[in-house]
Amino acid sequence: MSASEITPADIRILKELQRSGRITNQDLADKVGMATSPCWRRVKHLEESGVITGYQANIDRQKIKLGILAFIRVKIDSHSEEESQHFEKQMGALKPVIACYAVAGDADFLLQVVSEDLDTFSTFAMSVLRRLPGIKEMQTTFVLREVKPLDYLPLDQMRRST
């Protein structure tokens, strides 16, 4: 499903599901102004087409003792497709790495990492991450305060672009 195939009704559904993934189909249908059966079919279509990739709870990381949030810029030795894929696979296996992005600019990858404290982070960065083959350079930026964490995608912008 491409962005041009997403209807205004789909956008209303997606906005509500971002607010509450546990909403019942009846409540969802009421909120978006649809009958329950067409609403259910639209949600199923959005799931099957991969627009909706899953449902999850948002968790306050600090309440579960993950007080450190850091971004690590990584340069790798080689820019071959094989080397990049190998690095990406390694990142997928590292639990503290909660997001990994291939980026343009002065780094090859940007990692988002959580940790209990600075000692735990240091151990991970120096004893695990730094020792992976192919890493040429790392630079860490620690988050002091989350001003606007990822919450919802800006679906209103999407309506203007379709």
CSV table of C-alpha atoms in Angstrom, one decimal:
chain,number,residue,atom,x,y,z
A,1,MET,CA,0.0,0.0,0.0
A,2,SER,CA,1.5,3.3,-1.0
A,3,ALA,CA,0.9,6.7,0.6
A,4,SER,CA,-1.4,7.7,-2.2
A,5,GLU,CA,-3.6,4.7,-1.5
A,6,ILE,CA,-4.2,5.7,2.1
A,7,THR,CA,-7.6,7.3,2.5
A,8,PRO,CA,-8.7,10.0,4.9
A,9,ALA,CA,-10.6,7.3,6.8
A,10,ASP,CA,-7.3,5.3,7.1
A,11,ILE,CA,-5.6,8.4,8.5
A,12,ARG,CA,-8.3,8.8,11.1
A,13,ILE,CA,-8.0,5.1,12.1
A,14,LEU,CA,-4.2,5.3,12.3
A,15,LYS,CA,-4.3,8.4,14.5
A,16,GLU,CA,-6.7,6.8,16.9
A,17,LEU,CA,-4.7,3.5,17.0
A,18,GLN,CA,-1.5,5.6,17.7
A,19,ARG,CA,-3.3,7.1,20.7
A,20,SER,CA,-4.7,3.8,22.0
A,21,GLY,CA,-3.7,0.5,20.4
A,22,ARG,CA,-6.0,-1.3,22.8
A,23,ILE,CA,-9.2,0.5,21.7
A,24,THR,CA,-12.0,-1.8,20.8
A,25,ASN,CA,-13.2,-2.0,17.2
A,26,GLN,CA,-16.6,-0.5,18.3
A,27,ASP,CA,-15.0,2.4,20.0
A,28,LEU,CA,-12.6,2.9,17.1
A,29,ALA,CA,-15.4,2.9,14.6
A,30,ASP,CA,-17.4,5.5,16.8
A,31,LYS,CA,-14.3,7.8,17.0
A,32,VAL,CA,-13.6,7.7,13.3
A,33,GLY,CA,-17.2,7.9,12.2
A,34,MET,CA,-17.6,4.5,10.6
A,35,ALA,CA,-19.7,1.4,11.0
A,36,THR,CA,-17.9,-1.4,12.9
A,37,SER,CA,-17.6,-3.8,9.9
A,38,PRO,CA,-16.0,-1.4,7.4
A,39,CYS,CA,-13.7,-0.1,10.2
A,40,TRP,CA,-12.6,-3.6,11.1
A,41,ARG,CA,-11.9,-4.3,7.4
A,42,ARG,CA,-9.9,-1.1,7.0
A,43,VAL,CA,-7.8,-2.0,10.1
A,44,LYS,CA,-7.2,-5.6,8.7
A,45,HIS,CA,-6.2,-4.1,5.3
A,46,LEU,CA,-3.8,-1.7,7.0
A,47,GLU,CA,-2.3,-4.6,9.0
A,48,GLU,CA,-2.0,-7.0,6.0
A,49,SER,CA,-0.5,-4.3,3.7
A,50,GLY,CA,2.2,-3.6,6.4
A,51,VAL,CA,1.1,0.0,7.2
A,52,ILE,CA,0.4,-1.2,10.7
A,53,THR,CA,3.4,-3.3,11.8
A,54,GLY,CA,2.3,-4.3,15.3
A,55,TYR,CA,0.9,-3.1,18.6
A,56,GLN,CA,2.9,-2.4,21.7
A,57,ALA,CA,2.8,-0.7,25.1
A,58,ASN,CA,4.8,2.5,25.6
A,59,ILE,CA,7.0,2.1,28.6
A,60,ASP,CA,8.7,4.7,30.7
A,61,ARG,CA,12.3,3.6,30.5
A,62,GLN,CA,13.4,5.3,33.7
A,63,LYS,CA,10.7,3.5,35.7
A,64,ILE,CA,12.3,0.2,34.6
A,65,LYS,CA,15.8,1.4,35.5
A,66,LEU,CA,17.0,2.3,32.0
A,67,GLY,CA,18.2,5.7,33.0
A,68,ILE,CA,20.8,6.2,30.3
A,69,LEU,CA,19.8,7.0,26.7
A,70,ALA,CA,22.6,7.7,24.2
A,71,PHE,CA,23.1,8.0,20.5
A,72,ILE,CA,26.2,6.6,19.1
A,73,ARG,CA,27.5,7.6,15.7
A,74,VAL,CA,29.5,4.8,14.1
A,75,LYS,CA,31.9,4.7,11.2
A,76,ILE,CA,32.7,1.3,9.7
A,77,ASP,CA,35.9,0.3,8.0
A,78,SER,CA,34.4,-0.8,4.7
A,79,HIS,CA,31.4,0.5,2.8
A,80,SER,CA,30.8,-2.7,1.0
A,81,GLU,CA,27.3,-4.1,0.9
A,82,GLU,CA,28.5,-7.2,2.7
A,83,GLU,CA,30.2,-5.3,5.5
A,84,SER,CA,27.1,-3.1,6.0
A,85,GLN,CA,24.8,-6.0,6.1
A,86,HIS,CA,27.0,-7.8,8.6
A,87,PHE,CA,27.1,-4.7,10.9
A,88,GLU,CA,23.3,-4.4,10.6
A,89,LYS,CA,22.8,-8.0,11.6
A,90,GLN,CA,25.1,-7.6,14.6
A,91,MET,CA,23.1,-4.5,15.8
A,92,GLY,CA,19.9,-6.6,15.6
A,93,ALA,CA,21.4,-9.0,18.1
A,94,LEU,CA,22.4,-6.4,20.7
A,95,LYS,CA,19.6,-5.8,23.2
A,96,PRO,CA,20.8,-2.4,24.5
A,97,VAL,CA,20.6,-1.1,20.9
A,98,ILE,CA,17.0,-0.1,20.6
A,99,ALA,CA,17.3,1.5,17.2
A,100,CYS,CA,19.8,1.5,14.4
A,101,TYR,CA,19.8,3.8,11.4
A,102,ALA,CA,22.0,3.8,8.3
A,103,VAL,CA,22.7,7.5,7.8
A,104,ALA,CA,24.4,9.9,5.4
A,105,GLY,CA,27.0,12.4,6.5
A,106,ASP,CA,30.0,12.0,8.8
A,107,ALA,CA,28.9,8.6,10.1
A,108,ASP,CA,27.6,5.4,8.6
A,109,PHE,CA,25.2,4.4,11.3
A,110,LEU,CA,23.4,6.0,14.2
A,111,LEU,CA,22.6,3.8,17.2
A,112,GLN,CA,20.1,4.6,19.9
A,113,VAL,CA,21.2,2.8,23.1
A,114,VAL,CA,19.7,2.4,26.6
A,115,SER,CA,21.4,1.3,29.7
A,116,GLU,CA,20.9,1.2,33.5
A,117,ASP,CA,23.7,3.5,34.4
A,118,LEU,CA,27.0,4.9,33.1
A,119,ASP,CA,29.0,1.9,34.3
A,120,THR,CA,26.8,-0.5,32.5
A,121,PHE,CA,26.8,1.7,29.4
A,122,SER,CA,30.6,1.9,29.5
A,123,THR,CA,31.0,-1.8,29.8
A,124,PHE,CA,28.7,-2.3,26.8
A,125,ALA,CA,30.3,0.4,24.7
A,126,MET,CA,33.9,-0.7,25.4
A,127,SER,CA,33.7,-4.4,25.9
A,128,VAL,CA,30.9,-5.3,23.4
A,129,LEU,CA,30.3,-2.6,20.8
A,130,ARG,CA,33.9,-1.3,20.4
A,131,ARG,CA,35.2,-4.9,20.0
A,132,LEU,CA,33.0,-5.7,17.0
A,133,PRO,CA,35.0,-6.2,13.8
A,134,GLY,CA,34.7,-3.5,11.3
A,135,ILE,CA,34.1,-0.5,13.6
A,136,LYS,CA,36.5,2.3,12.7
A,137,GLU,CA,35.2,5.1,14.9
A,138,MET,CA,32.4,5.7,17.5
A,139,GLN,CA,31.2,8.9,19.0
A,140,THR,CA,28.6,9.0,21.8
A,141,THR,CA,26.1,11.7,22.7
A,142,PHE,CA,24.2,11.3,26.0
A,143,VAL,CA,20.6,12.5,26.3
A,144,LEU,CA,20.3,14.8,29.2
A,145,ARG,CA,16.5,15.2,28.9
A,146,GLU,CA,13.9,14.0,26.5
A,147,VAL,CA,12.3,17.2,25.2
A,148,LYS,CA,10.1,15.5,22.6
A,149,PRO,CA,10.4,11.7,22.5
A,150,LEU,CA,8.9,9.7,19.7
A,151,ASP,CA,5.2,9.5,20.5
A,152,TYR,CA,3.1,9.6,17.3
A,153,LEU,CA,3.9,10.0,13.6
A,154,PRO,CA,2.6,13.2,12.1
A,155,LEU,CA,-0.3,11.8,10.1
A,156,ASP,CA,-1.8,15.3,9.4
A,157,GLN,CA,1.2,16.0,7.3
A,158,MET,CA,0.6,12.9,5.2
A,159,ARG,CA,-2.9,14.2,4.2
A,160,ARG,CA,-1.3,17.3,2.6
A,161,SER,CA,1.2,15.2,0.6
A,162,THR,CA,-1.3,12.8,-0.9
